[in-house]
Amino acid sequence: MKIYVSGLYSGGNPQPGIGIARSVREAFPEATMVGVEYSNRVSGIHWDGFDDLWIQRPWDELDLEAYGERVTEELDAGALWISGSDLEAMWLADLLPEGHPNLLAPSMPALRRITKPAVEAASGLPVKIPTHTSTDRSDWDLHAFCRQHNWRVWLKGPYYDAARTPSWDVFEAARNALTKVWSTERLFLQAHVTGYEESVMLSAYRGELLGAVSMRKRDITAEGKTWAGDVSEVAPEFLAPLRAMVKDLNWTGGGELEMVRDAGGQLWLLEMNPRFPAWVHGATLAGHNLPGLLVERASGQRAQPAAHQSDEFTRIVLEVPVRDEFPLPPLPEPFAGAVGHSMKHPSGLTSLAKKLHKTNPELIAGSAGDDEPHDPLPAIPETFIDDIRSYDFAEVQTPQFLFMDSTASSLFRKAAERSHRLSTNGVTVASGYSIKTNPDERLIKLALNNGFYAEAISLLELHKALEVGFRPDQVILNGPGKWWPEGMMPRERMHAVFCDSVADLDRVVVAMNAGELSAAHVGVRIRTPNITSRFGIPLDSPATFRKLIEAVKRLPTDTAFGVHFHMASANVGVAQWWHLLESMLKWCRSIEKLSGRTIEILDMGGGWFPDDWHASEDGKFATAVDTVRTMLPGVREIVSEPGKAMAQPSMALAMRVLEIQEHEEDYVEAVVDASIAELPMYFFYPHRMLRQCGETGELQPIGRGKTHLMGRLCMEHDIVAANVELPEGTRAGDLLIFCDAGGYDRSMSYVFGRG
Amino acid sequence: MYLVADNARGAGEGAAASLPSDRWQDFPYSTLSHHGELCCEIAREWVIANDFAQLNGGDRTTGPRWMRAKYEWGPSVWPLHWCEAVSRKVIDCGAHSALAHEAFVARGLTAYRAQFVQRYSADATAQWRLKWGGEQASDHWLTDDVIYHEGNALLVADGVVKLWDGSAGWWLNPRQTGGYGSVASVRIFADTDQPLRWGEHRIVPNTWHQIAAPAVEPAMDEAQSSAFFKK
C-alpha cells in the first residue's frame, strides 16, 4: 500500500504531515510512505520515516494541469493521498470535483460549507461563532466594530494569518500587509474570545465518522500554536451532532474544529480545518490513531491497534540528519541594509491561493455568513449634506473648516432632551461640554443654550466660557492644569471642582479655606486600575487608596463631595467603558464607606465616539442612572460629559485637489491643499469623505481604493487618507470634504507650512 | 497558613501515615485577622473593588489571576492581618486563598475554601523548607514528597466546582491523578452535605477526599506495555 502525505513543514507553526505519517506508520508498518512537498527548504522532508519523497516545484512555478494529471495517475494506480495543507486540499477538491476513492480529503461542496468565519456546516454543534464582519464594509463601519468589541479584535486572512489590531493605525497596517500577501481585500475582523483553546479532531470517510478526539492545549508557542496538550474522548453532546455534520457534508479525510472555551464553559468555534491538525500524533499516543482509521477504512486493510501511552503529549526539538539527495538550499540574500531573510511561505502557497480564489471566490474567508448588509460606502447623515450644501464653495479659501450648523444644533438639542428624560425627582442628569474638544464660540454657545455645564481644564478655558455667557456656577473645573495661568481663578462660586491628585486636593483645600476658590461641589477624579491613564488619583495599591481616603477626609465638610471619572470610550471600547463605570461605582461606594463622605455629584464620561453616544438608546443610560441611585443613594446630580461626541460631527474640512499622479497597477497619488496640520487625528479614526463633482456640484461619497491623498506639506508622513477611491473624473481643483473633523482635528490643528 | 500550633508539629507527625492527608487531618484553613480598624477595612475594600476592576469586563467566574501577578507566592508568618497581607510583596497559599475567597464572594459567586495535598518530590520540599526556614515561617505544610496547599472551590454549576490555585494563578486539572504537582487529596469546606463534582471526582464536603491514582490502561497488552517502557 502506497500512501502520499503532504504538508511536511515542521517549523514553529507546523503542518501535520509528519504526525500523519508517524501515525499511519504505526497502523500500517509495511506501507510505503511518500512525503509530498513543494519546497526543499521544508525540514519535514528529512524525517527518516518516509520511504520516498515527491518534491515538486513551488506552487508559483508548478504547471497545475500537468501536476494534476500526475496526481490523478497515482490515485488511479491505487495510491492513497492524505493532504496536510488547507490550500492543497482545496486544489485537490477543485481538481477532482467528483472526488476519488483514494483521495482522503473533503470535496469542494463540503469545503464551501466550512468557509470561515461563519462555518455554516457547524450550526448543529454546541458552539457559538465569535462576532465577525467582512472588511468589505466601509472603514467607518469597521472602526465601529472595533470600538464595540473594545479593540479586542483579530484581523484574519482568507486562509492563514491573523493579527491583533488594538488600534486603528495597527488595523490599517495589518490590512495592507494581509491584502498584499493574499492578493485579496476579502479579510474579516473577528471579536476576541478570552478562554482556553481546545480542538476536536475527526476522521471520516464518505460521510461516516470513523473517530474523533478532544484536545486541550496545555502549552502554547508564541504564535499560539499547540506545543503540548491533553487528549480525551469527545463529549456525547458534541459527538452526536458532529456525526450528523460529517454525514451531512459527506466528509472524507481529517478535520479539526478549533475552539475557545470561555470562563463560563461556552465553546466558540474559530474555524474548521479540512485536514488533520499538526498534533495528530499526540492523539495517536493517547490511543486514538485517526489517520490509521482513515487508511483502514479506505483501503479495507486492517490497522494495527493503537497503543495508549499517555493522555498527555508534548513536543521536543530534535536535530535530524539532512538527506544526501536534498542538501539544504542556500539562504536568500538579505535585502541590502535590511534585517533578516524573507523566508515565509517557501512553497509558494500564496501564489496557489491567488490562483484558487480566481476559480472559487466563494472559498475566501469572510465571504459568507455575515448576514448584515454591507455597504462599502459609509452612510452620510442628511444634516451633513444640508450643512455642506449651505456653503458657496466659490467663496471658500481651502483648506477651510466648515461649521455644520444644523448638525451641531441637532446634536446639542438631542443631548439636552436625553438628559431631561433621564432626570428624576431625586437625581438630575445634566450634560457637560468639554471646551477642549473644540473651543469654538458657536459650540460653547450651543452648550449654554441647551443647559450644558461648561467643563474647563484651564483658567483660560474657564474665562472663555464666561465670555460666551456661562455663569461661574455653570462651570466645572478639573484637570491637572486648573491653576494655569496664575491669578485667573474666579472668586465666585463655581459649580464643581475636581482634583486630579492628592497634591491638587491639598491645594484646593488651602485655597478654599483662604477664600481664594469657591465651589458648590469639590471632589476627586479617580483613576481606575487596569486601564492606562495619567489622570486622576490612582487606586492601584492599598497604599494609594489609603492616601485617597485620607485626602477626602480633609475636604471641607460644608461643601458637597463628588467624584469625577473620565475615560475615552473610543479608545477602550464601548462595553469596556460600561464595565469601567460599574467598577468606578464600586470604588465610590468604598470611598463613601471609608471616608464617611457622601457622594452628591458624579461627573462621568469622556471621549465618546459620536455614533456610540448619539445612537445609543436611552435604556443603557437609564440603567446606569438606576444603578447609580441604588449604589450611591446620596447622589443628587449626574453630569454626563460626552467629550468629542458633540464636537466631532460639528465641523468638516474642505480641501482641494492640487495634483493627481497616476502610477502602475492603478495606484494613484493625489496631492491636496490640506495636511495633517488640519487633520492630526487622521491616524486614529477614519473620516467620512465626499467629493464635490466639478461639473454637477453633486456630493459623492468616497470609498476605499488604491489612491493615497498626500498632504501639501513636505513631510513624509503627511498622508491625510490612504487607500481611497476618488470618483471617476476627479481632477486638480476638485473639492474634497472630510467630515468628522470638528473634534480634536479642529482643536489640535496647528499652523504649519503656511509661511 | 494560620495554625495555632504552627511549629509545634501536628499529632500525626512521625506516625506512619496511611493517606497523604492524614498529617493535616485537623488543620483548619487559613484566616486573615482584622485589626477592627480602618487599616484592615481599607485593605478589604481595596481587594474587592480592585478585583472587579481587574475583571476587565470578562466573565465573573474568571480566576483572579491579578492577585498572583501582584503577590508572589512565598512564605508568610502568621497570624497575618488584612492590612499586612495586602502590603506584602510575597504571601503564602493561605493568604492567596483568603483573598481569592473574598473576591469570589464579593462577585456574587458561591465559593468555598479548599485544602489540597499535592505530590512533589524530596528535592522540591527540601528547597521550600530552606526558603520557609529562612523567613522564620512554619514549614508544617511540607513532608518528604507531599505538601499541604490551600486554594478555593468555585461553584460553576449545580453541584459542580472548579478548584482555583491562587498561588499559581490557574485552575487545577481534575484529569491529572498522579505525578509531580498532581492533587492527592482535597477537602472543601462547604455548607452542604451534598457531594460536589470536580471533573469526574465526587467530593464529599468537609472531609478529606483522596484522588484515585490512574488505573492501568486495560487496552495495553503486555507486549505493548514492555515496548512502551523500553522507549
Tab-separated table of N, CA and C in Angstrom, chain A residues 673-750:
chain	number	residue	atom	x	y	z
A	673	ASP	N	-4.579	70.351	-0.807
A	673	ASP	CA	-4.030	71.546	-0.144
A	673	ASP	C	-4.230	71.517	1.372
A	674	ALA	N	-4.837	70.447	1.902
A	674	ALA	CA	-4.890	70.268	3.356
A	674	ALA	C	-3.693	69.413	3.768
A	675	SER	N	-3.608	69.139	5.053
A	675	SER	CA	-2.468	68.366	5.544
A	675	SER	C	-2.804	67.806	6.914
A	676	ILE	N	-1.852	67.056	7.458
A	676	ILE	CA	-2.062	66.547	8.811
A	676	ILE	C	-2.054	67.677	9.838
A	677	ALA	N	-1.632	68.871	9.434
A	677	ALA	CA	-1.745	70.009	10.360
A	677	ALA	C	-3.209	70.351	10.613
A	678	GLU	N	-4.074	70.068	9.638
A	678	GLU	CA	-5.519	70.291	9.832
A	678	GLU	C	-6.236	69.002	10.249
A	679	LEU	N	-5.605	67.864	10.026
A	679	LEU	CA	-6.244	66.576	10.349
A	679	LEU	C	-5.318	65.722	11.218
A	680	PRO	N	-4.947	66.243	12.377
A	680	PRO	CA	-3.994	65.472	13.192
A	680	PRO	C	-4.552	64.147	13.707
A	681	MET	N	-5.874	63.970	13.636
A	681	MET	CA	-6.466	62.724	14.134
A	681	MET	C	-6.614	61.678	13.033
A	682	TYR	N	-6.045	61.960	11.865
A	682	TYR	CA	-6.210	61.028	10.760
A	682	TYR	C	-5.778	59.610	11.133
A	683	PHE	N	-4.738	59.493	11.934
A	683	PHE	CA	-4.201	58.161	12.248
A	683	PHE	C	-5.083	57.397	13.240
A	684	PHE	N	-6.010	58.098	13.895
A	684	PHE	CA	-6.740	57.469	14.995
A	684	PHE	C	-8.137	56.970	14.621
A	685	TYR	N	-8.719	57.563	13.597
A	685	TYR	CA	-10.035	57.069	13.180
A	685	TYR	C	-10.291	57.501	11.734
A	686	PRO	N	-11.142	56.763	11.023
A	686	PRO	CA	-11.421	57.149	9.640
A	686	PRO	C	-12.387	58.335	9.603
A	687	HIS	N	-12.283	59.117	8.569
A	687	HIS	CA	-13.203	60.229	8.352
A	687	HIS	C	-14.079	59.892	7.151
A	688	ARG	N	-15.323	60.267	7.253
A	688	ARG	CA	-16.195	60.107	6.077
A	688	ARG	C	-15.874	61.233	5.094
A	689	MET	N	-15.727	60.872	3.825
A	689	MET	CA	-15.248	61.839	2.827
A	689	MET	C	-16.244	61.980	1.675
A	690	LEU	N	-16.267	63.180	1.146
A	690	LEU	CA	-17.110	63.471	-0.012
A	690	LEU	C	-16.280	64.212	-1.050
A	691	ARG	N	-16.661	64.010	-2.277
A	691	ARG	CA	-16.060	64.813	-3.349
A	691	ARG	C	-17.209	65.571	-4.011
A	692	GLN	N	-16.981	66.859	-4.256
A	692	GLN	CA	-17.982	67.614	-4.991
A	692	GLN	C	-17.626	67.557	-6.472
A	693	CYS	N	-18.557	67.022	-7.245
A	693	CYS	CA	-18.316	66.915	-8.681
A	693	CYS	C	-18.161	68.319	-9.270
A	694	GLY	N	-17.052	68.524	-9.999
A	694	GLY	CA	-16.768	69.843	-10.548
A	694	GLY	C	-17.804	70.305	-11.556
A	695	GLU	N	-18.468	69.352	-12.189
A	695	GLU	CA	-19.422	69.724	-13.241
A	695	GLU	C	-20.833	69.883	-12.706
A	696	THR	N	-21.282	68.917	-11.888
A	696	THR	CA	-22.682	68.944	-11.438
A	696	THR	C	-22.853	69.518	-10.038
A	697	GLY	N	-21.788	69.596	-9.275
A	697	GLY	CA	-21.894	70.055	-7.888
A	697	GLY	C	-22.388	68.973	-6.953
A	698	GLU	N	-22.645	67.784	-7.515
A	698	GLU	CA	-23.138	66.671	-6.700
A	698	GLU	C	-22.087	66.242	-5.671
A	699	LEU	N	-22.549	65.893	-4.477
A	699	LEU	CA	-21.641	65.411	-3.441
A	699	LEU	C	-21.578	63.885	-3.507
A	700	GLN	N	-20.391	63.365	-3.745
A	700	GLN	CA	-20.240	61.918	-3.936
A	700	GLN	C	-19.412	61.333	-2.797
A	701	PRO	N	-19.934	60.295	-2.115
A	701	PRO	CA	-19.136	59.658	-1.059
A	701	PRO	C	-17.885	58.999	-1.645
A	702	ILE	N	-16.823	59.003	-0.869
A	702	ILE	CA	-15.562	58.399	-1.308
A	702	ILE	C	-15.359	57.093	-0.550
A	703	GLY	N	-15.161	56.013	-1.319
A	703	GLY	CA	-14.951	54.700	-0.700
A	703	GLY	C	-13.491	54.310	-0.694
A	704	ARG	N	-13.251	53.004	-0.544
A	704	ARG	CA	-11.883	52.520	-0.465
A	704	ARG	C	-11.358	52.163	-1.851
A	705	GLY	N	-10.071	52.387	-2.047
A	705	GLY	CA	-9.480	52.092	-3.342
A	705	GLY	C	-7.977	52.131	-3.263
A	706	LYS	N	-7.366	52.543	-4.355
A	706	LYS	CA	-5.909	52.487	-4.410
A	706	LYS	C	-5.265	53.868	-4.470
A	707	THR	N	-6.001	54.872	-4.029
A	707	THR	CA	-5.452	56.228	-4.069
A	707	THR	C	-5.007	56.673	-2.686
A	708	HIS	N	-3.871	57.312	-2.637
A	708	HIS	CA	-3.403	57.938	-1.400
A	708	HIS	C	-3.555	59.447	-1.567
A	709	LEU	N	-4.147	60.076	-0.556
A	709	LEU	CA	-4.248	61.536	-0.583
A	709	LEU	C	-3.087	62.114	0.206
A	710	MET	N	-2.210	62.774	-0.504
A	710	MET	CA	-0.992	63.324	0.099
A	710	MET	C	-1.242	64.777	0.491
A	711	GLY	N	-0.829	65.106	1.725
A	711	GLY	CA	-0.963	66.482	2.175
A	711	GLY	C	0.008	67.411	1.468
A	712	ARG	N	-0.181	68.693	1.705
A	712	ARG	CA	0.634	69.687	0.991
A	712	ARG	C	2.019	69.844	1.594
A	713	LEU	N	2.225	69.289	2.804
A	713	LEU	CA	3.485	69.515	3.498
A	713	LEU	C	4.594	68.644	2.934
A	714	CYS	N	5.807	69.143	2.998
A	714	CYS	CA	6.953	68.316	2.618
A	714	CYS	C	7.367	67.492	3.831
A	715	MET	N	6.464	66.645	4.291
A	715	MET	CA	6.717	65.752	5.422
A	715	MET	C	6.332	64.354	4.966
A	716	GLU	N	7.214	63.384	5.193
A	716	GLU	CA	6.965	62.036	4.680
A	716	GLU	C	5.632	61.461	5.169
A	717	HIS	N	5.266	61.769	6.422
A	717	HIS	CA	4.057	61.147	6.967
A	717	HIS	C	2.810	62.001	6.738
A	718	ASP	N	2.914	63.022	5.897
A	718	ASP	CA	1.747	63.859	5.650
A	718	ASP	C	0.856	63.206	4.587
A	719	ILE	N	0.152	62.158	5.012
A	719	ILE	CA	-0.806	61.453	4.149
A	719	ILE	C	-2.149	61.554	4.862
A	720	VAL	N	-3.095	62.258	4.295
A	720	VAL	CA	-4.350	62.505	5.009
A	720	VAL	C	-5.371	61.396	4.789
A	721	ALA	N	-5.143	60.551	3.807
A	721	ALA	CA	-6.016	59.381	3.636
A	721	ALA	C	-5.303	58.378	2.743
A	722	ALA	N	-5.336	57.121	3.153
A	722	ALA	CA	-4.712	56.068	2.347
A	722	ALA	C	-5.811	55.151	1.827
A	723	ASN	N	-5.557	54.567	0.680
A	723	ASN	CA	-6.478	53.552	0.137
A	723	ASN	C	-7.905	54.065	-0.044
A	724	VAL	N	-8.053	55.171	-0.717
A	724	VAL	CA	-9.389	55.659	-1.039
A	724	VAL	C	-9.590	55.591	-2.554
A	725	GLU	N	-10.832	55.708	-2.942
A	725	GLU	CA	-11.170	55.638	-4.370
A	725	GLU	C	-11.775	56.972	-4.768
A	726	LEU	N	-11.049	57.762	-5.492
A	726	LEU	CA	-11.622	59.021	-5.955
A	726	LEU	C	-12.570	58.728	-7.112
A	727	PRO	N	-13.744	59.343	-7.108
A	727	PRO	CA	-14.703	59.075	-8.194
A	727	PRO	C	-14.096	59.387	-9.565
A	728	GLU	N	-14.596	58.673	-10.531
A	728	GLU	CA	-14.157	58.859	-11.912
A	728	GLU	C	-14.253	60.339	-12.293
A	729	GLY	N	-13.231	60.822	-12.932
A	729	GLY	CA	-13.288	62.202	-13.405
A	729	GLY	C	-12.705	63.221	-12.449
A	730	THR	N	-12.267	62.761	-11.282
A	730	THR	CA	-11.681	63.705	-10.322
A	730	THR	C	-10.414	64.316	-10.928
A	731	ARG	N	-10.300	65.612	-10.756
A	731	ARG	CA	-9.124	66.267	-11.323
A	731	ARG	C	-8.686	67.412	-10.414
A	732	ALA	N	-7.524	67.967	-10.749
A	732	ALA	CA	-6.989	69.073	-9.945
A	732	ALA	C	-8.027	70.192	-9.869
A	733	GLY	N	-8.151	70.756	-8.670
A	733	GLY	CA	-9.126	71.823	-8.459
A	733	GLY	C	-10.413	71.342	-7.847
A	734	ASP	N	-10.656	70.023	-7.904
A	734	ASP	CA	-11.908	69.494	-7.329
A	734	ASP	C	-11.899	69.625	-5.809
A	735	LEU	N	-13.104	69.751	-5.292
A	735	LEU	CA	-13.264	69.948	-3.853
A	735	LEU	C	-13.500	68.606	-3.161
A	736	LEU	N	-12.751	68.362	-2.083
A	736	LEU	CA	-12.969	67.199	-1.223
A	736	LEU	C	-13.365	67.698	0.155
A	737	ILE	N	-14.250	66.981	0.789
A	737	ILE	CA	-14.693	67.387	2.131
A	737	ILE	C	-14.525	66.215	3.085
A	738	PHE	N	-13.730	66.436	4.115
A	738	PHE	CA	-13.556	65.444	5.173
A	738	PHE	C	-14.527	65.790	6.297
A	739	CYS	N	-15.505	64.922	6.515
A	739	CYS	CA	-16.422	65.134	7.632
A	739	CYS	C	-15.744	64.682	8.928
A	740	ASP	N	-16.463	64.843	10.022
A	740	ASP	CA	-15.999	64.337	11.322
A	740	ASP	C	-14.680	64.978	11.752
A	741	ALA	N	-14.502	66.240	11.411
A	741	ALA	CA	-13.234	66.917	11.710
A	741	ALA	C	-13.401	68.009	12.765
A	742	GLY	N	-14.538	67.999	13.482
A	742	GLY	CA	-14.815	69.110	14.398
A	742	GLY	C	-14.321	68.916	15.812
A	743	GLY	N	-13.754	67.724	16.110
A	743	GLY	CA	-13.263	67.494	17.465
A	743	GLY	C	-11.800	67.872	17.571
A	744	TYR	N	-11.003	66.903	17.903
A	744	TYR	CA	-9.584	67.209	18.122
A	744	TYR	C	-8.857	67.568	16.837
A	745	ASP	N	-9.395	67.170	15.685
A	745	ASP	CA	-8.795	67.656	14.437
A	745	ASP	C	-8.761	69.182	14.461
A	746	ARG	N	-9.915	69.758	14.838
A	746	ARG	CA	-10.007	71.212	14.823
A	746	ARG	C	-9.225	71.825	15.990
A	747	SER	N	-9.449	71.284	17.191
A	747	SER	CA	-8.838	71.947	18.353
A	747	SER	C	-7.344	71.698	18.447
A	748	MET	N	-6.849	70.642	17.841
A	748	MET	CA	-5.411	70.375	17.895
A	748	MET	C	-4.708	70.726	16.585
A	749	SER	N	-5.444	71.282	15.626
A	749	SER	CA	-4.792	71.658	14.364
A	749	SER	C	-3.776	72.759	14.627
A	750	TYR	N	-2.772	72.806	13.801
A	750	TYR	CA	-1.700	73.750	14.060
A	750	TYR	C	-1.287	74.438	12.765
